[in-house]
Amino acid sequence: MKNILITGGAGFIGSHVIRRFVTNYPDYNIINLDSLTYAGNLENLRDIETFANYEFVKCDITDRAAIEALFTSKKIHSVIHLAAESHVDRSITNPIDFVMTNVVGTVVLLNAFKAHGNVTEGRFYHVSTDEVYGTLGDDGKFTEETPYDPNSPYSASKASSDHFVRAYHETFKLPMVISNCSNNYGSHQFPEKLIPLMIHNIKNNKPLPVYGKGENIRDWLWVNDHAKAIDVIFHSGKNGETYNIGGNNEWKNIDLVHKLCEIMDQKLGRDAGESAKLITYVTDRAGHDFRYAIDASKLENELGWKPSVAFDQGFEKTIDWYLENEAWLENVTSGNYQAYYNNMYTNR
Ligand code: NAD
Ligand code: TYD
């Protein structure tokens, strides 16, 4: 059995990665290490938590002593590192948390893997974002050669952690791989992010806060296709390399919100156009990147990955999941969420 440490497995993308690895690789022992911040939720993993090749460890990646102890007690073959503070708006109000988890936490893990991990056969996989490249104008796409130019505290922290992972490869010959992915959508996403936030508000007849003029563009990828890409890169990617992951699926925010409103009207039995009346333009996000778009041809040509699901299909599946899992949505939007929401959106 190879011990594969996956960090951040109780979060949105991490839970999909854990599920995929636990079910597809019975000869791996999957250790999910997560500190269960507001974004971590073990409910996301109820269906696989009793599998023999899965275990959960509650631990903060910035806790050097605890991370060292874990790496010395278990021979870790490889690390797939997803744990992070992930929301741009929170990084604007509280950047230090992003430095601690995303930068310091990543270096703590790199040190532990360097000292105790299987550096001859295993690897350190850093899961990162396309936001490290900054923003695009109307044309062009991010490639692996696009210079880093992060604009938000979130993307600056992810860029920094990417640089540390590369520096450990150059300096210590640590086997590593990085992927930079575009915006994900799918089940189990915390409703601070655009799509689940809008679904929750439409359901509850609350205003739909569209930043600025709604003209910013994002390239949306189904989360299971991201998990599949991580699987392919983990097993077949070349050490020292970066791979961009994207859905070739650009949407202007306002068009995406209108599409969501149309589908929600049908699903909730509302008159056409009713949910769209909730759209409210609010003050723009500071430093709001205009457009992200990914050129994923390296991953497609070298490793044979491509998205498996057309956007219409994945989007409808996603909406159905939130409507069918009302208890999940109610649970994560109770308690501290209300304070977060009021702070971020009241009188905006
Ligand atoms: P998320 O916020 O849903 O989950 C993050 C997880 O990390 C949570 O389970 C949380 O409890 C855990 N965590 C946070 N701080 C921790 C700490 N100090 N120690 C241990 N665990 C901690 O995030 P996500 O959207 O699933 O993103 C996962 C990764 O993928 C992140 O590294 C993010 O930068 C990257 N990414 C996300 C997207 C996207 O669209 N969401 C796109 C590209 C890349
Ligand atoms: P988000 O889901 O936060 O992802 P990211 O900022 O990492 O791309 O936001 C996606 C887009 O939606 C982004 O352009 C900001 C915009 N947005 C809104 O217009 N209103 C909202 O309430 C949120 C959360 C995001």
CSV table of C-alpha atoms and ligand atoms in Angstrom, one decimal:
chain,number,residue,atom,x,y,z
A,1,MET,CA,0.0,0.0,0.0
A,2,LYS,CA,1.3,3.4,-0.9
A,3,ASN,CA,0.4,6.2,1.5
A,4,ILE,CA,-0.9,9.2,-0.5
A,5,LEU,CA,-1.4,12.3,1.5
A,6,ILE,CA,-4.1,14.6,0.1
A,7,THR,CA,-4.5,17.9,1.9
A,8,GLY,CA,-7.7,19.9,1.8
A,9,GLY,CA,-9.8,16.8,1.1
A,10,ALA,CA,-12.8,18.1,3.0
A,11,GLY,CA,-13.2,21.1,0.7
A,12,PHE,CA,-14.9,21.5,-2.6
A,13,ILE,CA,-12.3,20.2,-5.1
A,14,GLY,CA,-10.5,18.0,-2.6
A,15,SER,CA,-13.6,16.0,-1.8
A,16,HIS,CA,-14.0,15.1,-5.5
A,17,VAL,CA,-10.3,14.2,-5.7
A,18,ILE,CA,-10.5,12.0,-2.6
A,19,ARG,CA,-13.6,10.2,-3.8
A,20,ARG,CA,-11.9,9.5,-7.2
A,21,PHE,CA,-8.7,8.2,-5.7
A,22,VAL,CA,-10.3,6.1,-2.9
A,23,THR,CA,-12.7,4.4,-5.3
A,24,ASN,CA,-10.3,4.0,-8.3
A,25,TYR,CA,-7.1,3.0,-6.4
A,26,PRO,CA,-7.7,0.4,-3.8
A,27,ASP,CA,-3.9,-0.2,-3.5
A,28,TYR,CA,-3.4,3.4,-2.3
A,29,ASN,CA,-4.0,4.3,1.3
A,30,ILE,CA,-5.5,7.8,1.0
A,31,ILE,CA,-4.9,10.1,4.0
A,32,ASN,CA,-7.1,13.2,4.0
A,33,LEU,CA,-5.4,15.9,6.0
A,34,ASP,CA,-7.6,18.9,6.6
A,35,SER,CA,-8.0,21.4,9.5
A,36,LEU,CA,-11.8,21.8,8.8
A,37,THR,CA,-12.0,25.6,8.3
A,38,TYR,CA,-15.3,27.1,7.5
A,39,ALA,CA,-14.8,25.6,4.0
A,40,GLY,CA,-14.0,22.1,5.1
A,41,ASN,CA,-16.9,19.8,5.7
A,42,LEU,CA,-16.8,16.0,6.4
A,43,GLU,CA,-20.4,15.7,5.1
A,44,ASN,CA,-18.8,16.0,1.7
A,45,LEU,CA,-17.2,12.6,2.2
A,46,ARG,CA,-19.9,10.6,4.0
A,47,ASP,CA,-20.3,8.1,1.1
A,48,ILE,CA,-16.6,7.0,1.2
A,49,GLU,CA,-15.6,7.6,4.9
A,50,THR,CA,-15.9,3.9,5.8
A,51,PHE,CA,-13.7,2.7,2.9
A,52,ALA,CA,-10.7,0.6,4.2
A,53,ASN,CA,-8.2,2.6,2.1
A,54,TYR,CA,-9.3,6.0,3.5
A,55,GLU,CA,-8.4,7.8,6.7
A,56,PHE,CA,-9.0,11.4,8.0
A,57,VAL,CA,-6.5,13.4,10.0
A,58,LYS,CA,-7.5,16.7,11.4
A,59,CYS,CA,-4.5,18.9,11.2
A,60,ASP,CA,-3.4,22.4,10.2
A,61,ILE,CA,-0.7,22.5,7.6
A,62,THR,CA,1.0,25.4,9.3
A,63,ASP,CA,1.5,23.2,12.4
A,64,ARG,CA,5.1,22.2,11.8
A,65,ALA,CA,5.4,19.8,14.8
A,66,ALA,CA,2.2,18.0,13.9
A,67,ILE,CA,3.1,17.7,10.2
A,68,GLU,CA,6.6,16.5,11.0
A,69,ALA,CA,5.0,13.9,13.4
A,70,LEU,CA,2.7,12.7,10.7
A,71,PHE,CA,5.4,12.3,8.1
A,72,THR,CA,7.7,10.4,10.6
A,73,SER,CA,4.9,8.1,11.7
A,74,LYS,CA,3.7,7.3,8.2
A,75,LYS,CA,5.9,6.7,5.2
A,76,ILE,CA,4.3,9.2,2.8
A,77,HIS,CA,4.8,8.1,-0.8
A,78,SER,CA,3.4,11.3,-2.4
A,79,VAL,CA,1.5,14.5,-1.6
A,80,ILE,CA,-1.4,16.0,-3.5
A,81,HIS,CA,-1.7,19.5,-2.0
A,82,LEU,CA,-5.0,21.2,-2.2
A,83,ALA,CA,-5.5,22.8,1.2
A,84,ALA,CA,-5.8,26.5,0.9
A,85,GLU,CA,-7.7,29.7,1.6
A,86,SER,CA,-9.4,29.9,-1.7
A,87,HIS,CA,-11.8,32.9,-1.8
A,88,VAL,CA,-10.6,36.1,-3.5
A,89,ASP,CA,-13.0,38.4,-1.5
A,90,ARG,CA,-11.9,37.0,1.8
A,91,SER,CA,-8.2,37.6,0.8
A,92,ILE,CA,-9.0,41.2,0.3
A,93,THR,CA,-10.4,41.6,3.9
A,94,ASN,CA,-8.0,39.1,5.5
A,95,PRO,CA,-4.8,38.6,3.5
A,96,ILE,CA,-2.7,37.2,6.5
A,97,ASP,CA,-4.7,34.0,6.6
A,98,PHE,CA,-3.8,33.5,2.9
A,99,VAL,CA,-0.1,34.0,3.6
A,100,MET,CA,-0.2,31.6,6.5
A,101,THR,CA,-2.0,28.7,4.9
A,102,ASN,CA,-1.1,29.1,1.2
A,103,VAL,CA,2.5,30.2,1.6
A,104,VAL,CA,3.8,29.0,5.0
A,105,GLY,CA,1.6,25.9,5.0
A,106,THR,CA,2.9,24.8,1.6
A,107,VAL,CA,6.6,25.3,2.7
A,108,VAL,CA,5.9,23.3,5.9
A,109,LEU,CA,4.6,20.4,3.7
A,110,LEU,CA,7.6,20.8,1.3
A,111,ASN,CA,10.0,20.5,4.2
A,112,ALA,CA,8.3,17.5,5.7
A,113,PHE,CA,8.2,15.7,2.3
A,114,LYS,CA,11.8,16.6,1.6
A,115,ALA,CA,12.9,15.2,4.9
A,116,HIS,CA,10.7,12.1,5.3
A,117,GLY,CA,8.8,11.5,2.0
A,118,ASN,CA,9.5,9.0,-0.8
A,119,VAL,CA,11.6,11.4,-2.9
A,120,THR,CA,12.8,8.7,-5.2
A,121,GLU,CA,9.5,7.3,-6.4
A,122,GLY,CA,6.9,9.7,-5.1
A,123,ARG,CA,6.2,13.3,-5.9
A,124,PHE,CA,4.8,16.5,-4.5
A,125,TYR,CA,1.8,17.7,-6.5
A,126,HIS,CA,0.7,21.4,-6.0
A,127,VAL,CA,-2.8,22.1,-7.1
A,128,SER,CA,-2.9,25.8,-8.2
A,129,THR,CA,-5.0,28.3,-10.0
A,130,ASP,CA,-4.8,30.2,-13.3
A,131,GLU,CA,-5.2,33.4,-11.3
A,132,VAL,CA,-1.4,33.5,-10.8
A,133,TYR,CA,-1.2,34.7,-14.4
A,134,GLY,CA,-3.1,37.9,-13.7
A,135,THR,CA,-5.8,39.1,-16.1
A,136,LEU,CA,-6.4,39.0,-19.8
A,137,GLY,CA,-7.9,41.6,-22.1
A,138,ASP,CA,-10.5,40.6,-24.8
A,139,ASP,CA,-8.1,38.2,-26.6
A,140,GLY,CA,-5.6,35.4,-25.9
A,141,LYS,CA,-5.3,32.7,-23.4
A,142,PHE,CA,-3.0,31.8,-20.5
A,143,THR,CA,-0.3,29.2,-21.5
A,144,GLU,CA,2.3,27.6,-19.2
A,145,GLU,CA,4.7,30.3,-20.5
A,146,THR,CA,2.6,33.3,-19.5
A,147,PRO,CA,4.5,35.3,-16.9
A,148,TYR,CA,3.1,35.3,-13.4
A,149,ASP,CA,1.4,38.6,-12.6
A,150,PRO,CA,-1.0,38.1,-9.7
A,151,ASN,CA,-3.4,40.9,-8.7
A,152,SER,CA,-5.3,39.7,-5.6
A,153,PRO,CA,-3.9,38.7,-2.3
A,154,TYR,CA,-5.3,35.2,-3.0
A,155,SER,CA,-3.5,34.9,-6.3
A,156,ALA,CA,-0.3,36.5,-4.9
A,157,SER,CA,-0.3,33.8,-2.2
A,158,LYS,CA,-0.9,31.0,-4.7
A,159,ALA,CA,1.9,32.4,-7.0
A,160,SER,CA,4.2,32.5,-4.1
A,161,SER,CA,3.5,28.9,-3.2
A,162,ASP,CA,4.0,27.8,-6.8
A,163,HIS,CA,7.4,29.5,-6.8
A,164,PHE,CA,8.3,27.7,-3.6
A,165,VAL,CA,7.4,24.3,-5.1
A,166,ARG,CA,9.5,25.1,-8.2
A,167,ALA,CA,12.4,26.4,-6.0
A,168,TYR,CA,12.4,23.1,-4.1
A,169,HIS,CA,12.7,21.3,-7.4
A,170,GLU,CA,15.6,23.4,-8.6
A,171,THR,CA,17.4,23.6,-5.2
A,172,PHE,CA,16.8,20.2,-3.7
A,173,LYS,CA,15.7,18.2,-6.8
A,174,LEU,CA,12.4,17.5,-5.1
A,175,PRO,CA,10.1,15.6,-7.5
A,176,MET,CA,7.1,17.9,-8.1
A,177,VAL,CA,4.4,18.8,-10.5
A,178,ILE,CA,2.1,21.9,-10.6
A,179,SER,CA,-1.3,22.4,-12.3
A,180,ASN,CA,-3.0,25.7,-12.8
A,181,CYS,CA,-6.7,25.4,-13.3
A,182,SER,CA,-9.6,27.7,-14.2
A,183,ASN,CA,-12.8,28.2,-12.2
A,184,ASN,CA,-14.5,25.0,-11.2
A,185,TYR,CA,-18.2,24.4,-10.8
A,186,GLY,CA,-20.0,21.4,-9.4
A,187,SER,CA,-21.5,19.9,-6.2
A,188,HIS,CA,-20.3,20.6,-2.7
A,189,GLN,CA,-18.9,24.1,-3.5
A,190,PHE,CA,-19.1,26.6,-0.5
A,191,PRO,CA,-21.8,29.2,-1.3
A,192,GLU,CA,-19.3,32.1,-1.1
A,193,LYS,CA,-18.4,31.4,-4.7
A,194,LEU,CA,-20.5,32.8,-7.6
A,195,ILE,CA,-22.6,29.8,-8.7
A,196,PRO,CA,-23.7,28.2,-5.4
A,197,LEU,CA,-24.2,31.7,-3.9
A,198,MET,CA,-26.6,32.6,-6.7
A,199,ILE,CA,-28.4,29.3,-6.5
A,200,HIS,CA,-28.9,29.8,-2.7
A,201,ASN,CA,-30.2,33.4,-3.2
A,202,ILE,CA,-32.5,32.5,-6.1
A,203,LYS,CA,-34.1,29.7,-4.0
A,204,ASN,CA,-34.6,32.2,-1.1
A,205,ASN,CA,-35.7,35.1,-3.3
A,206,LYS,CA,-32.8,37.2,-2.2
A,207,PRO,CA,-31.0,39.8,-4.4
A,208,LEU,CA,-28.3,38.4,-6.8
A,209,PRO,CA,-25.2,40.6,-6.2
A,210,VAL,CA,-23.4,40.9,-9.6
A,211,TYR,CA,-20.1,42.8,-9.2
A,212,GLY,CA,-19.6,45.9,-11.4
A,213,LYS,CA,-21.3,45.6,-14.7
A,214,GLY,CA,-21.2,41.8,-14.8
A,215,GLU,CA,-18.9,41.9,-17.8
A,216,ASN,CA,-15.9,39.9,-16.3
A,217,ILE,CA,-15.2,36.6,-17.9
A,218,ARG,CA,-14.4,33.3,-16.4
A,219,ASP,CA,-13.6,29.9,-18.0
A,220,TRP,CA,-15.7,27.3,-16.2
A,221,LEU,CA,-14.7,23.6,-15.8
A,222,TRP,CA,-16.7,20.8,-14.2
A,223,VAL,CA,-15.0,19.8,-10.9
A,224,ASN,CA,-15.0,16.1,-11.8
A,225,ASP,CA,-13.0,16.9,-14.9
A,226,HIS,CA,-10.5,18.8,-12.8
A,227,ALA,CA,-10.3,15.7,-10.5
A,228,LYS,CA,-9.7,13.6,-13.6
A,229,ALA,CA,-6.9,15.9,-14.8
A,230,ILE,CA,-5.3,15.8,-11.3
A,231,ASP,CA,-5.4,12.0,-11.6
A,232,VAL,CA,-3.8,12.0,-15.0
A,233,ILE,CA,-1.1,14.5,-14.1
A,234,PHE,CA,-0.3,12.8,-10.8
A,235,HIS,CA,0.2,9.5,-12.6
A,236,SER,CA,1.7,10.6,-16.0
A,237,GLY,CA,2.9,14.2,-15.7
A,238,LYS,CA,6.6,14.9,-15.9
A,239,ASN,CA,8.5,16.0,-12.8
A,240,GLY,CA,9.3,19.7,-12.8
A,241,GLU,CA,6.5,20.6,-15.2
A,242,THR,CA,3.4,22.7,-15.0
A,243,TYR,CA,0.1,21.9,-16.7
A,244,ASN,CA,-2.7,24.3,-17.4
A,245,ILE,CA,-6.2,22.9,-17.0
A,246,GLY,CA,-9.3,24.6,-18.4
A,247,GLY,CA,-12.7,23.9,-19.9
A,248,ASN,CA,-12.5,26.1,-23.0
A,249,ASN,CA,-15.8,27.4,-21.7
A,250,GLU,CA,-15.8,31.2,-21.3
A,251,TRP,CA,-18.8,33.0,-19.8
A,252,LYS,CA,-19.5,36.6,-19.0
A,253,ASN,CA,-20.7,36.7,-15.4
A,254,ILE,CA,-24.0,38.3,-16.3
A,255,ASP,CA,-24.7,35.8,-19.1
A,256,LEU,CA,-24.0,32.9,-16.7
A,257,VAL,CA,-26.3,34.4,-14.0
A,258,HIS,CA,-29.1,34.9,-16.6
A,259,LYS,CA,-28.7,31.3,-17.7
A,260,LEU,CA,-28.8,30.1,-14.1
A,261,CYS,CA,-32.0,32.2,-13.5
A,262,GLU,CA,-33.7,30.6,-16.6
A,263,ILE,CA,-33.0,27.1,-15.5
A,264,MET,CA,-34.0,27.9,-11.9
A,265,ASP,CA,-37.3,29.4,-13.1
A,266,GLN,CA,-38.1,26.1,-14.8
A,267,LYS,CA,-36.9,23.9,-11.9
A,268,LEU,CA,-38.8,25.9,-9.3
A,269,GLY,CA,-41.9,26.3,-11.4
A,270,ARG,CA,-41.6,30.0,-11.6
A,271,ASP,CA,-42.7,32.3,-14.5
A,272,ALA,CA,-40.0,32.9,-17.1
A,273,GLY,CA,-38.0,36.0,-16.0
A,274,GLU,CA,-39.0,35.9,-12.4
A,275,SER,CA,-35.6,35.0,-10.9
A,276,ALA,CA,-33.7,37.4,-13.2
A,277,LYS,CA,-35.7,40.3,-11.5
A,278,LEU,CA,-33.5,39.6,-8.4
A,279,ILE,CA,-30.3,40.6,-10.3
A,280,THR,CA,-28.7,43.6,-8.5
A,281,TYR,CA,-25.5,45.3,-9.6
A,282,VAL,CA,-23.3,46.0,-6.7
A,283,THR,CA,-20.0,47.8,-6.1
A,284,ASP,CA,-17.2,46.0,-8.0
A,285,ARG,CA,-14.6,43.8,-6.3
A,286,ALA,CA,-11.3,45.8,-5.7
A,287,GLY,CA,-8.7,44.8,-8.3
A,288,HIS,CA,-11.3,42.6,-10.1
A,289,ASP,CA,-9.5,40.6,-12.9
A,290,PHE,CA,-11.3,41.1,-16.1
A,291,ARG,CA,-10.9,37.8,-17.9
A,292,TYR,CA,-9.4,34.4,-17.4
A,293,ALA,CA,-9.1,31.8,-20.2
A,294,ILE,CA,-6.9,28.7,-20.3
A,295,ASP,CA,-5.0,27.1,-23.2
A,296,ALA,CA,-5.0,23.5,-22.0
A,297,SER,CA,-3.4,22.1,-25.2
A,298,LYS,CA,-0.2,20.8,-23.4
A,299,LEU,CA,-2.3,18.6,-21.1
A,300,GLU,CA,-4.5,17.5,-24.0
A,301,ASN,CA,-1.7,16.7,-26.4
A,302,GLU,CA,0.9,15.3,-24.0
A,303,LEU,CA,-1.3,13.4,-21.5
A,304,GLY,CA,-4.5,12.9,-23.5
A,305,TRP,CA,-6.9,14.7,-21.1
A,306,LYS,CA,-10.0,16.4,-22.2
A,307,PRO,CA,-13.2,17.6,-20.4
A,308,SER,CA,-15.8,14.8,-20.4
A,309,VAL,CA,-18.9,16.8,-19.9
A,310,ALA,CA,-20.5,19.5,-22.0
A,311,PHE,CA,-21.2,22.7,-20.0
A,312,ASP,CA,-25.1,22.5,-20.4
A,313,GLN,CA,-25.0,19.0,-19.0
A,314,GLY,CA,-22.6,19.7,-16.1
A,315,PHE,CA,-24.4,22.9,-15.2
A,316,GLU,CA,-27.8,21.3,-15.0
A,317,LYS,CA,-26.4,18.4,-12.9
A,318,THR,CA,-24.8,21.0,-10.6
A,319,ILE,CA,-28.0,22.9,-10.1
A,320,ASP,CA,-30.0,19.7,-9.5
A,321,TRP,CA,-27.4,18.7,-6.8
A,322,TYR,CA,-28.0,21.9,-4.8
A,323,LEU,CA,-31.7,21.6,-5.1
A,324,GLU,CA,-31.7,17.9,-4.1
A,325,ASN,CA,-29.3,18.6,-1.2
A,326,GLU,CA,-31.2,21.3,0.6
A,327,ALA,CA,-30.0,20.1,4.0
A,328,TRP,CA,-26.3,20.5,2.9
A,329,LEU,CA,-27.0,24.0,1.7
A,330,GLU,CA,-29.0,25.0,4.8
A,331,ASN,CA,-26.3,23.6,7.0
A,332,VAL,CA,-23.4,25.5,5.4
A,333,THR,CA,-25.3,28.8,5.2
A,334,SER,CA,-26.3,28.8,8.9
A,335,GLY,CA,-24.1,30.2,11.7
A,336,ASN,CA,-21.0,32.2,10.6
A,337,TYR,CA,-22.1,32.3,7.0
A,338,GLN,CA,-24.8,34.9,7.8
A,339,ALA,CA,-22.2,37.2,9.4
A,340,TYR,CA,-19.9,36.8,6.4
A,341,TYR,CA,-22.7,37.5,4.0
A,342,ASN,CA,-23.9,40.6,5.8
A,343,ASN,CA,-20.3,41.9,6.1
A,344,MET,CA,-19.6,41.4,2.4
A,345,TYR,CA,-22.9,42.4,0.8
A,346,THR,CA,-25.0,44.7,3.1
A,347,ASN,CA,-25.1,48.2,1.7
A,348,ARG,CA,-22.6,47.3,-1.0
B,1,NAD,P1,-12.1,25.1,-0.6
B,1,NAD,O1,-12.0,26.5,0.1
B,1,NAD,O2,-13.4,24.6,-0.9
B,1,NAD,O3,-11.4,24.0,0.4
B,1,NAD,C1,-10.2,24.3,1.0
B,1,NAD,C2,-9.9,23.1,2.0
B,1,NAD,O4,-8.7,23.4,2.6
B,1,NAD,C3,-11.0,23.1,3.1
B,1,NAD,O5,-11.4,21.8,3.4
B,1,NAD,C4,-10.2,23.7,4.3
B,1,NAD,O6,-10.7,23.1,5.6
B,1,NAD,C5,-8.8,23.2,4.1
B,1,NAD,N1,-7.8,24.1,4.7
B,1,NAD,C6,-7.8,25.5,4.7
B,1,NAD,N2,-6.8,25.9,5.4
B,1,NAD,C7,-6.1,24.8,5.9
B,1,NAD,C8,-5.0,24.6,6.8
B,1,NAD,N3,-4.3,25.7,7.3
B,1,NAD,N4,-4.6,23.4,7.1
B,1,NAD,C9,-5.3,22.3,6.6
B,1,NAD,N5,-6.4,22.4,5.8
B,1,NAD,C10,-6.8,23.7,5.5
B,1,NAD,O7,-11.1,25.2,-1.8
B,1,NAD,P2,-11.3,24.5,-3.3
B,1,NAD,O8,-12.1,25.4,-4.1
B,1,NAD,O9,-11.7,23.1,-3.1
B,1,NAD,O10,-9.8,24.7,-3.8
B,1,NAD,C11,-8.9,23.6,-3.5
B,1,NAD,C12,-7.5,24.0,-4.2
B,1,NAD,O11,-7.7,24.2,-5.6
B,1,NAD,C13,-7.0,25.3,-3.6
B,1,NAD,O12,-5.6,25.1,-3.5
B,1,NAD,C14,-7.3,26.3,-4.7
B,1,NAD,O13,-6.3,27.3,-4.7
B,1,NAD,C15,-7.2,25.4,-6.0
B,1,NAD,N6,-8.1,25.9,-7.1
B,1,NAD,C16,-9.4,26.2,-6.9
B,1,NAD,C17,-10.2,26.5,-8.0
B,1,NAD,C18,-11.7,26.8,-7.8
B,1,NAD,O14,-12.4,27.1,-8.8
B,1,NAD,N7,-12.3,26.6,-6.7
B,1,NAD,C19,-9.6,26.6,-9.3
B,1,NAD,C20,-8.3,26.3,-9.4
B,1,NAD,C21,-7.5,26.0,-8.3
B,2,TYD,P1,-15.7,33.6,-7.7
B,2,TYD,O1,-16.7,32.5,-7.7
B,2,TYD,O2,-15.5,34.3,-6.4
B,2,TYD,O3,-14.3,33.1,-8.3
B,2,TYD,P2,-13.0,33.9,-8.7
B,2,TYD,O4,-13.1,35.3,-8.2
B,2,TYD,O5,-11.9,33.2,-8.1
B,2,TYD,O6,-13.0,33.9,-10.2
B,2,TYD,O7,-16.2,34.7,-8.7
B,2,TYD,C1,-16.4,34.4,-10.1
B,2,TYD,C2,-16.8,35.7,-10.8
B,2,TYD,O8,-18.1,36.1,-10.3
B,2,TYD,C3,-15.9,36.8,-10.5
B,2,TYD,O9,-15.7,37.6,-11.7
B,2,TYD,C4,-16.5,37.6,-9.4
B,2,TYD,C5,-18.0,37.5,-9.7
B,2,TYD,N1,-18.9,37.5,-8.5
B,2,TYD,C6,-20.0,38.3,-8.5
B,2,TYD,O10,-20.3,39.0,-9.5
B,2,TYD,N2,-20.9,38.3,-7.4
B,2,TYD,C7,-20.6,37.5,-6.3
B,2,TYD,O11,-21.4,37.5,-5.3
B,2,TYD,C8,-19.4,36.6,-6.4
B,2,TYD,C9,-19.1,35.7,-5.2
B,2,TYD,C10,-18.6,36.6,-7.5
